[in-house]
GROMACS .gro file of C-alpha atoms in nm:
model
  436
    1MET     CA    1   0.431   0.395  -0.057
    2THR     CA    2   0.262   0.348   0.316
    3THR     CA    3   0.105   0.684   0.274
    4ILE     CA    4  -0.024   0.631   0.001
    5ARG     CA    5  -0.232   0.264   0.133
    6LEU     CA    6  -0.339   0.571   0.459
    7LEU     CA    7  -0.481   0.766   0.207
    8LEU     CA    8  -0.629   0.443   0.013
    9SER     CA    9  -0.756   0.386   0.358
   10ILE     CA   10  -0.842   0.729   0.431
   11ALA     CA   11  -1.081   0.779   0.123
   12ALA     CA   12  -1.221   0.464   0.120
   13THR     CA   13  -1.358   0.475   0.491
   14TYR     CA   14  -1.515   0.865   0.385
   15ASN     CA   15  -1.539   0.817   0.052
   16TRP     CA   16  -1.363   1.085  -0.039
   17HIS     CA   17  -1.287   1.150  -0.422
   18ILE     CA   18  -0.995   1.021  -0.544
   19HIS     CA   19  -0.852   1.133  -0.966
   20GLN     CA   20  -0.495   1.108  -1.137
   21LEU     CA   21  -0.282   1.338  -1.354
   22ASP     CA   22   0.007   1.395  -1.502
   23ILE     CA   23   0.216   1.742  -1.540
   24ASN     CA   24   0.352   1.729  -1.969
   25THR     CA   25   0.679   1.719  -1.980
   26ALA     CA   26   0.748   1.804  -1.605
   27PHE     CA   27   1.103   1.899  -1.579
   28LEU     CA   28   1.114   2.175  -1.921
   29HIS     CA   29   0.914   2.408  -1.589
   30GLY     CA   30   1.151   2.429  -1.348
   31ASP     CA   31   1.373   2.793  -1.396
   32LEU     CA   32   1.769   2.782  -1.318
   33GLU     CA   33   1.885   3.033  -1.071
   34GLU     CA   34   2.221   2.966  -1.284
   35GLU     CA   35   2.335   3.061  -1.549
   36LEU     CA   36   2.389   2.764  -1.770
   37TYR     CA   37   2.491   2.731  -2.151
   38MET     CA   38   2.515   2.386  -2.363
   39LYS     CA   39   2.617   2.300  -2.728
   40PRO     CA   40   2.419   2.297  -2.972
   41PRO     CA   41   2.227   2.006  -2.966
   42PRO     CA   42   2.193   1.816  -3.326
   43GLY     CA   43   2.093   1.988  -3.671
   44MET     CA   44   2.101   2.323  -3.514
   45LYS     CA   45   2.315   2.489  -3.698
   46LEU     CA   46   2.582   2.780  -3.532
   47SER     CA   47   2.871   2.854  -3.566
   48ALA     CA   48   3.201   2.689  -3.375
   49ASN     CA   49   3.178   2.955  -3.115
   50LEU     CA   50   2.875   2.971  -3.072
   51VAL     CA   51   2.692   2.745  -2.765
   52CYS     CA   52   2.291   2.790  -2.625
   53LYS     CA   53   2.162   2.960  -2.299
   54LEU     CA   54   1.971   2.807  -2.058
   55LYS     CA   55   1.671   2.995  -1.985
   56LYS     CA   56   1.462   2.657  -1.839
   57SER     CA   57   1.541   2.308  -1.728
   58ILE     CA   58   1.561   2.043  -1.996
   59TYR     CA   59   1.590   1.691  -1.921
   60GLY     CA   60   1.966   1.557  -1.916
   61LEU     CA   61   2.088   1.835  -1.638
   62LYS     CA   62   2.170   1.620  -1.276
   63HIS     CA   63   1.922   1.943  -1.121
   64ALA     CA   64   1.650   1.934  -1.344
   65SER     CA   65   1.439   1.656  -1.151
   66ARG     CA   66   1.496   1.916  -0.790
   67GLN     CA   67   1.447   2.209  -0.970
   68TRP     CA   68   1.094   2.068  -1.098
   69ASN     CA   69   0.978   1.965  -0.773
   70HIS     CA   70   1.046   2.313  -0.629
   71LYS     CA   71   0.879   2.444  -0.804
   72LEU     CA   72   0.555   2.238  -0.820
   73THR     CA   73   0.688   2.297  -0.461
   74SER     CA   74   0.656   2.643  -0.524
   75SER     CA   75   0.276   2.665  -0.725
   76LEU     CA   76   0.060   2.454  -0.505
   77THR     CA   77   0.229   2.619  -0.220
   78THR     CA   78   0.013   3.008  -0.431
   79LEU     CA   79  -0.246   2.759  -0.450
   80GLY     CA   80  -0.298   2.730  -0.074
   81PHE     CA   81  -0.169   2.357   0.029
   82LEU     CA   82   0.123   2.320   0.295
   83GLN     CA   83   0.295   2.109   0.300
   84SER     CA   84   0.352   1.748   0.527
   85LYS     CA   85   0.655   1.745   0.687
   86SER     CA   86   0.655   1.438   0.778
   87ASP     CA   87   0.617   1.313   0.407
   88TYR     CA   88   0.779   1.623   0.136
   89SER     CA   89   0.564   1.413  -0.137
   90LEU     CA   90   0.229   1.500   0.061
   91PHE     CA   91   0.059   1.863   0.031
   92THR     CA   92  -0.233   1.860   0.211
   93LYS     CA   93  -0.529   2.249   0.213
   94TYR     CA   94  -0.828   2.242   0.434
   95THR     CA   95  -1.116   2.513   0.400
   96PRO     CA   96  -1.395   2.561   0.571
   97THR     CA   97  -1.664   2.424   0.274
   98CYS     CA   98  -1.344   2.142   0.192
   99PHE     CA   99  -1.027   1.889   0.299
  100THR     CA  100  -0.839   1.841  -0.065
  101VAL     CA  101  -0.470   1.573  -0.094
  102ILE     CA  102  -0.248   1.640  -0.354
  103LEU     CA  103   0.020   1.297  -0.387
  104VAL     CA  104   0.307   1.398  -0.617
  105TYR     CA  105   0.617   1.133  -0.726
  106ILE     CA  106   0.774   1.327  -0.943
  107ASP     CA  107   0.556   1.446  -1.243
  108ASP     CA  108   0.214   1.229  -1.114
  109LEU     CA  109  -0.017   1.346  -0.867
  110ILE     CA  110  -0.278   1.131  -0.667
  111VAL     CA  111  -0.549   1.473  -0.574
  112ALA     CA  112  -0.724   1.398  -0.372
  113GLY     CA  113  -1.048   1.551  -0.106
  114THR     CA  114  -1.392   1.575   0.002
  115ASN     CA  115  -1.520   1.826  -0.269
  116LEU     CA  116  -1.555   1.761  -0.653
  117SER     CA  117  -1.524   2.062  -0.738
  118ASP     CA  118  -1.232   2.199  -0.536
  119ILE     CA  119  -1.039   1.921  -0.735
  120SER     CA  120  -1.168   2.043  -1.086
  121HIS     CA  121  -1.058   2.376  -1.008
  122ILE     CA  122  -0.725   2.271  -0.917
  123LYS     CA  123  -0.741   2.058  -1.243
  124HIS     CA  124  -0.732   2.374  -1.418
  125THR     CA  125  -0.533   2.560  -1.234
  126LEU     CA  126  -0.235   2.324  -1.263
  127ASP     CA  127  -0.339   2.329  -1.660
  128LYS     CA  128  -0.269   2.630  -1.761
  129GLN     CA  129   0.048   2.675  -1.552
  130PHE     CA  130   0.238   2.366  -1.663
  131SER     CA  131   0.019   2.142  -1.934
  132ILE     CA  132  -0.204   1.890  -1.818
  133LYS     CA  133  -0.306   1.466  -1.869
  134ASP     CA  134  -0.625   1.434  -1.668
  135MET     CA  135  -0.681   1.067  -1.671
  136GLY     CA  136  -1.011   1.082  -1.477
  137VAL     CA  137  -1.099   0.841  -1.179
  138LEU     CA  138  -0.790   0.696  -1.015
  139LYS     CA  139  -0.682   0.343  -1.157
  140TYR     CA  140  -0.407   0.307  -1.255
  141PHE     CA  141  -0.067   0.452  -1.045
  142LEU     CA  142   0.288   0.306  -1.076
  143GLY     CA  143   0.164   0.012  -1.204
  144PHE     CA  144  -0.068  -0.076  -0.946
  145GLU     CA  145  -0.448  -0.099  -1.041
  146ILE     CA  146  -0.725   0.040  -0.771
  147ALA     CA  147  -1.020  -0.052  -0.811
  148HIS     CA  148  -1.334   0.172  -0.699
  149SER     CA  149  -1.745  -0.063  -0.567
  150SER     CA  150  -1.977  -0.003  -0.279
  151GLN     CA  151  -1.784  -0.258   0.005
  152GLY     CA  152  -1.446  -0.049  -0.082
  153ILE     CA  153  -1.165   0.031  -0.285
  154THR     CA  154  -0.831  -0.278  -0.395
  155LEU     CA  155  -0.502  -0.168  -0.456
  156CYS     CA  156  -0.305  -0.471  -0.670
  157GLN     CA  157  -0.045  -0.539  -0.872
  158ARG     CA  158  -0.160  -0.792  -1.073
  159LYS     CA  159  -0.021  -0.709  -1.480
  160TYR     CA  160   0.304  -0.669  -1.334
  161CYS     CA  161   0.283  -1.011  -1.128
  162LEU     CA  162   0.165  -1.231  -1.448
  163ASP     CA  163   0.493  -0.992  -1.691
  164LEU     CA  164   0.663  -1.127  -1.395
  165LEU     CA  165   0.539  -1.505  -1.433
  166GLN     CA  166   0.572  -1.412  -1.832
  167ASP     CA  167   0.936  -1.330  -1.860
  168THR     CA  168   1.051  -1.615  -1.542
  169GLY     CA  169   0.848  -1.859  -1.779
  170LEU     CA  170   0.653  -1.928  -1.524
  171LEU     CA  171   0.333  -1.913  -1.595
  172ALA     CA  172   0.284  -2.253  -1.671
  173SER     CA  173   0.450  -2.415  -1.404
  174LYS     CA  174   0.293  -2.547  -1.115
  175PRO     CA  175   0.197  -2.305  -0.827
  176ALA     CA  176   0.329  -2.316  -0.453
  177SER     CA  177   0.080  -2.341  -0.166
  178THR     CA  178   0.366  -2.125   0.080
  179PRO     CA  179   0.583  -1.888  -0.052
  180ILE     CA  180   0.947  -2.008   0.107
  181GLU     CA  181   0.973  -2.385   0.223
  182PRO     CA  182   1.002  -2.466   0.623
  183GLY     CA  183   1.337  -2.498   0.672
  184LEU     CA  184   1.562  -2.446   0.407
  185ASN     CA  185   1.858  -2.342   0.466
  186LEU     CA  186   1.932  -2.067   0.188
  187ASP     CA  187   2.285  -1.981   0.401
  188ASP     CA  188   2.428  -2.270   0.151
  189LYS     CA  189   2.827  -2.157   0.094
  190ASP     CA  190   2.942  -2.567  -0.024
  191GLU     CA  191   2.735  -2.452  -0.357
  192ALA     CA  192   2.853  -2.369  -0.652
  193LEU     CA  193   2.738  -1.995  -0.802
  194LEU     CA  194   2.532  -1.852  -1.056
  195PRO     CA  195   2.783  -1.745  -1.346
  196ASP     CA  196   2.582  -1.531  -1.370
  197PRO     CA  197   2.393  -1.382  -1.151
  198SER     CA  198   2.183  -1.094  -1.345
  199LEU     CA  199   1.888  -1.362  -1.353
  200PHE     CA  200   1.839  -1.383  -0.922
  201ARG     CA  201   1.931  -1.010  -0.896
  202SER     CA  202   1.591  -0.914  -1.111
  203ILE     CA  203   1.322  -1.169  -1.035
  204ILE     CA  204   1.424  -1.003  -0.611
  205GLY     CA  205   1.430  -0.701  -0.747
  206LYS     CA  206   1.038  -0.684  -0.942
  207LEU     CA  207   0.938  -0.889  -0.622
  208LEU     CA  208   1.090  -0.682  -0.386
  209TYR     CA  209   0.821  -0.371  -0.607
  210LEU     CA  210   0.530  -0.687  -0.553
  211THR     CA  211   0.582  -0.662  -0.154
  212HIS     CA  212   0.398  -0.262  -0.182
  213SER     CA  213   0.074  -0.469  -0.230
  214ARG     CA  214   0.131  -0.796  -0.145
  215PRO     CA  215   0.228  -0.852   0.207
  216ASP     CA  216   0.280  -1.202   0.200
  217ILE     CA  217   0.561  -1.226   0.117
  218MET     CA  218   0.746  -0.922   0.241
  219PHE     CA  219   0.968  -1.208   0.469
  220SER     CA  220   1.022  -1.489   0.196
  221VAL     CA  221   1.145  -1.237  -0.039
  222CYS     CA  222   1.356  -1.011   0.244
  223ARG     CA  223   1.525  -1.310   0.323
  224SER     CA  224   1.630  -1.389  -0.128
  225SER     CA  225   1.727  -1.077  -0.079
  226GLN     CA  226   2.028  -1.087   0.123
  227TYR     CA  227   2.178  -1.338  -0.130
  228LEU     CA  228   2.244  -1.123  -0.404
  229ALA     CA  229   2.612  -1.038  -0.362
  230LYS     CA  230   2.695  -1.470  -0.401
  231PRO     CA  231   2.362  -1.610  -0.562
  232THR     CA  232   2.350  -2.002  -0.575
  233SER     CA  233   2.095  -2.240  -0.750
  234THR     CA  234   1.914  -2.307  -0.427
  235HIS     CA  235   1.904  -1.941  -0.417
  236LEU     CA  236   1.739  -1.897  -0.782
  237GLN     CA  237   1.540  -2.198  -0.662
  238ALA     CA  238   1.405  -2.038  -0.369
  239ALA     CA  239   1.297  -1.744  -0.576
  240HIS     CA  240   1.113  -1.883  -0.869
  241ARG     CA  241   0.949  -2.054  -0.543
  242ILE     CA  242   0.801  -1.755  -0.477
  243VAL     CA  243   0.710  -1.659  -0.813
  244ARG     CA  244   0.449  -1.935  -0.864
  245TYR     CA  245   0.344  -1.884  -0.488
  246LEU     CA  246   0.198  -1.570  -0.707
  247LYS     CA  247   0.061  -1.792  -0.954
  248ASN     CA  248  -0.181  -1.862  -0.689
  249ALA     CA  249  -0.354  -1.520  -0.727
  250PRO     CA  250  -0.199  -1.295  -0.945
  251ALA     CA  251  -0.428  -1.110  -0.885
  252LYS     CA  252  -0.466  -1.081  -0.496
  253GLY     CA  253  -0.415  -0.769  -0.343
  254LEU     CA  254  -0.512  -0.502  -0.028
  255PHE     CA  255  -0.877  -0.394  -0.038
  256PHE     CA  256  -0.960  -0.115   0.212
  257ARG     CA  257  -1.341  -0.126   0.327
  258ARG     CA  258  -1.558   0.124   0.280
  259HIS     CA  259  -1.690   0.233   0.669
  260SER     CA  260  -1.367   0.123   0.857
  261ASN     CA  261  -1.301   0.312   1.155
  262LEU     CA  262  -1.064   0.497   1.225
  263GLN     CA  263  -0.864   0.343   1.555
  264LEU     CA  264  -0.477   0.252   1.480
  265THR     CA  265  -0.363  -0.092   1.551
  266GLY     CA  266   0.026  -0.306   1.507
  267PHE     CA  267   0.151  -0.604   1.638
  268SER     CA  268   0.547  -0.606   1.703
  269ASP     CA  269   0.739  -0.967   1.674
  270SER     CA  270   1.099  -1.037   1.631
  271ASP     CA  271   1.244  -1.383   1.553
  272TRP     CA  272   1.597  -1.387   1.796
  273GLY     CA  273   1.870  -1.502   1.621
  274ALA     CA  274   1.780  -1.589   1.345
  275CYS     CA  275   2.090  -1.505   1.082
  276PRO     CA  276   2.260  -1.855   1.049
  277THR     CA  277   2.576  -1.649   0.983
  278SER     CA  278   2.530  -1.320   1.183
  279ARG     CA  279   2.227  -1.501   1.458
  280ARG     CA  280   2.083  -1.136   1.406
  281SER     CA  281   1.766  -1.035   1.483
  282ILE     CA  282   1.446  -1.041   1.261
  283THR     CA  283   1.163  -0.757   1.251
  284GLY     CA  284   0.858  -0.796   1.145
  285PHE     CA  285   0.581  -0.599   1.271
  286CYS     CA  286   0.177  -0.373   1.100
  287PHE     CA  287  -0.052  -0.172   1.173
  288PHE     CA  288  -0.438  -0.144   1.042
  289LEU     CA  289  -0.649   0.161   1.056
  290GLY     CA  290  -0.949  -0.032   1.144
  291ASP     CA  291  -0.908  -0.278   0.959
  292ASN     CA  292  -0.745  -0.205   0.637
  293ILE     CA  293  -0.362  -0.297   0.692
  294ILE     CA  294  -0.113  -0.057   0.580
  295SER     CA  295   0.230  -0.035   0.687
  296TRP     CA  296   0.490  -0.352   0.770
  297LYS     CA  297   0.815  -0.414   0.761
  298THR     CA  298   1.081  -0.735   0.818
  299LYS     CA  299   1.439  -0.585   0.883
  300LYS     CA  300   1.770  -0.733   1.046
  301GLN     CA  301   1.814  -0.598   1.350
  302THR     CA  302   2.129  -0.425   1.312
  303VAL     CA  303   2.356  -0.592   1.694
  304VAL     CA  304   2.318  -0.959   1.817
  305SER     CA  305   2.071  -0.999   2.059
  306ARG     CA  306   2.146  -1.201   2.417
  307SER     CA  307   1.809  -1.320   2.493
  308SER     CA  308   1.517  -1.377   2.348
  309SER     CA  309   1.335  -1.074   2.521
  310GLU     CA  310   1.587  -0.855   2.424
  311ALA     CA  311   1.491  -0.909   2.054
  312GLU     CA  312   1.109  -0.823   2.157
  313TYR     CA  313   1.256  -0.531   2.296
  314ARG     CA  314   1.410  -0.379   2.036
  315ALA     CA  315   1.137  -0.485   1.764
  316LEU     CA  316   0.901  -0.268   1.901
  317ALA     CA  317   1.164  -0.009   1.969
  318ASN     CA  318   1.075  -0.027   1.587
  319THR     CA  319   0.769  -0.041   1.572
  320THR     CA  320   0.674   0.236   1.804
  321CYS     CA  321   0.876   0.493   1.586
  322GLU     CA  322   0.665   0.371   1.293
  323ALA     CA  323   0.339   0.407   1.572
  324GLN     CA  324   0.408   0.787   1.578
  325TRP     CA  325   0.541   0.866   1.220
  326LEU     CA  326   0.200   0.736   1.149
  327LEU     CA  327   0.007   0.971   1.414
  328PHE     CA  328   0.250   1.248   1.271
  329LEU     CA  329   0.071   1.145   0.903
  330LEU     CA  330  -0.313   1.088   1.059
  331HIS     CA  331  -0.266   1.444   1.147
  332ASP     CA  332  -0.156   1.600   0.870
  333PHE     CA  333  -0.436   1.427   0.713
  334ARG     CA  334  -0.729   1.613   0.989
  335ILE     CA  335  -0.785   1.297   1.169
  336PRO     CA  336  -0.827   1.252   1.580
  337HIS     CA  337  -0.683   0.979   1.677
  338PRO     CA  338  -0.748   1.031   2.089
  339SER     CA  339  -0.567   0.695   2.221
  340PRO     CA  340  -0.327   0.553   2.247
  341VAL     CA  341  -0.161   0.356   2.011
  342THR     CA  342  -0.321   0.003   2.005
  343LEU     CA  343   0.096  -0.233   2.023
  344TYR     CA  344   0.035  -0.611   1.983
  345CYS     CA  345   0.332  -0.844   2.123
  346ASP     CA  346   0.418  -1.193   2.200
  347ASN     CA  347   0.660  -1.188   2.456
  348GLN     CA  348   0.560  -1.095   2.816
  349SER     CA  349   0.951  -1.050   2.930
  350ALA     CA  350   0.975  -0.773   2.723
  351ILE     CA  351   0.708  -0.611   2.761
  352GLN     CA  352   0.793  -0.564   3.150
  353ILE     CA  353   1.079  -0.369   3.013
  354ALA     CA  354   0.850  -0.139   2.818
  355ASN     CA  355   0.695  -0.082   3.141
  356CYS     CA  356   0.895  -0.081   3.342
  357PRO     CA  357   1.063   0.265   3.468
  358ILE     CA  358   1.310   0.150   3.687
  359PHE     CA  359   1.717   0.030   3.545
  360HIS     CA  360   1.748  -0.347   3.482
  361GLU     CA  361   2.130  -0.516   3.575
  362ARG     CA  362   2.056  -0.713   3.199
  363THR     CA  363   1.901  -0.404   2.990
  364LYS     CA  364   2.188  -0.162   3.093
  365HIS     CA  365   2.325  -0.214   2.759
  366ILE     CA  366   2.091  -0.205   2.517
  367GLU     CA  367   2.123   0.180   2.387
  368MET     CA  368   1.926   0.462   2.465
  369ASP     CA  369   1.741   0.473   2.178
  370CYS     CA  370   1.509   0.167   2.221
  371HIS     CA  371   1.374   0.326   2.575
  372LEU     CA  372   1.194   0.527   2.357
  373VAL     CA  373   0.877   0.290   2.421
  374ARG     CA  374   0.928   0.339   2.785
  375ASP     CA  375   0.820   0.759   2.723
  376LYS     CA  376   0.568   0.624   2.483
  377ILE     CA  377   0.406   0.492   2.689
  378GLN     CA  378   0.481   0.723   2.992
  379ASP     CA  379   0.301   0.981   2.770
  380HIS     CA  380  -0.002   0.729   2.599
  381THR     CA  381   0.134   0.759   2.276
  382VAL     CA  382   0.102   0.381   2.265
  383HIS     CA  383  -0.009   0.168   2.455
  384LEU     CA  384   0.054  -0.222   2.458
  385MET     CA  385  -0.085  -0.538   2.513
  386PRO     CA  386  -0.017  -0.920   2.524
  387ILE     CA  387  -0.161  -1.223   2.316
  388ASN     CA  388  -0.120  -1.555   2.240
  389SER     CA  389   0.179  -1.635   1.954
  390ALA     CA  390  -0.036  -1.784   1.761
  391ASN     CA  391  -0.326  -1.552   1.724
  392GLN     CA  392   0.041  -1.291   1.675
  393VAL     CA  393  -0.078  -1.151   1.319
  394ALA     CA  394   0.346  -0.981   1.223
  395ASN     CA  395   0.444  -1.373   1.197
  396VAL     CA  396   0.466  -1.386   0.899
  397PHE     CA  397   0.671  -1.080   0.844
  398THR     CA  398   0.962  -1.331   1.097
  399LYS     CA  399   0.957  -1.684   1.000
  400TYR     CA  400   0.968  -1.949   0.804
  401LEU     CA  401   0.535  -2.035   0.865
  402HIS     CA  402   0.401  -2.439   0.761
  403LEU     CA  403   0.023  -2.382   0.545
  404GLY     CA  404  -0.184  -2.385   0.859
  405PRO     CA  405  -0.026  -2.106   0.973
  406PHE     CA  406   0.065  -1.935   0.743
  407SER     CA  407  -0.252  -1.928   0.581
  408SER     CA  408  -0.390  -1.792   0.893
  409CYS     CA  409  -0.273  -1.586   0.945
  410ILE     CA  410  -0.264  -1.419   0.588
  411SER     CA  411  -0.626  -1.435   0.557
  412LYS     CA  412  -0.596  -1.126   0.922
  413LEU     CA  413  -0.420  -0.909   0.646
  414GLY     CA  414  -0.682  -0.842   0.450
  415LEU     CA  415  -0.617  -0.935   0.083
  416LEU     CA  416  -0.830  -0.962  -0.135
  417ASP     CA  417  -0.857  -1.077  -0.513
  418ILE     CA  418  -1.099  -0.875  -0.724
  419HIS     CA  419  -1.039  -1.160  -0.996
  420SER     CA  420  -1.186  -1.446  -0.827
  421SER     CA  421  -1.500  -1.505  -0.956
  422LEU     CA  422  -1.358  -1.552  -1.310
  423ARG     CA  423  -1.175  -1.903  -1.185
  424GLY     CA  424  -1.392  -2.179  -1.117
  425GLY     CA  425  -1.732  -1.977  -1.034
  426VAL     CA  426  -1.584  -1.909  -0.694
  427GLY     CA  427  -1.758  -1.557  -0.560
  428LEU     CA  428  -1.567  -1.268  -0.367
  429GLN     CA  429  -1.604  -1.301  -0.045
  430LYS     CA  430  -1.510  -1.108   0.245
  431PRO     CA  431  -1.191  -1.129   0.393
  432THR     CA  432  -1.103  -1.192   0.731
  433GLY     CA  433  -0.986  -0.950   0.968
  434HIS     CA  434  -0.767  -0.928   1.255
  435SER     CA  435  -0.801  -1.043   1.616
  436PRO     CA  436  -0.663  -1.007   1.873
   0.00000   0.00000   0.00000
């Protein structure tokens, strides 16, 4: 999903053509490398001692998807595409006259590039080989609604969100101002377990998919998902509050502005000892390509940190890894990034640990892989910058926030509701960009 968001951001900046297509009966095109036999299907009359020998892959084979992927990869390679080593679903082709990108999700393909005739030629070639369904300009992909305008490209999951409200019976409920109640203790072991946890698990599963276009609910959903094994009524109420928060603006989503710069900027934060059970800290980060947010994450750290500085330093290590991967993707898109990636951190001690190569008694227990931050600083891959905690965008991915700080953080993520003009005559508002 990060690669898709990165592609949409670059396409909005450079005004690329973006189309989509679907492969008809994709798994039937896979080639078999071994002899396989099957019983005659129902309705096919054969003598009892005869079986069918498969010449091609069929639906139901365990390795049908792998065979199809191998077939498609070989075909795209023959057309001159290079498969990315950073994301194996990404294929790129560069010629002196055009640059074309293909993103693959099983049998759904996004084709983008600078030359419309080259995209048409690729469609024609794939149609002769596989039989495709040309769906034209990218508008609806994997449940995501994409809208194009002169100002940019929007990506939302409005229908998916409305279906979730309908399924949970909260379509007529009162909207919530924040996705999670500040100070709510979800780790209540004294409550009785839900008699049927499937409802809670279903809601959380749908909300997890919704986080691909709604970074504002990332922390609350990840926090609630920790209790899938033994949910209580408190956990179910917390999940319902997230759904009621979505009712405020079900069409809100990402907005990729046109004419944005392509400078990569990251924000790293942690909440020390946030988990009341394990006392492990929470890592949160987000990345912007110019003014467009393309990547974010909330994750509990694997070990207990002895100080807030250590927790921030571990969060910086994860953020640095993401920055390096995004640089690899930009290289595949042939986007130069000569300057170091700027990472903002609101902990001065963690910045000093990362910048100072001298061995410290207080850091000798930290795993060696965390010190890759120092290496990336020295080779000018990343550049650490301090930031005030009040301006730290990643706060929304690590901790509970009251309405004021929460709204301030969300306003910097560049989210937009293109359907807002349909409610009460409110016009479209230009999203507030992030600022250090």
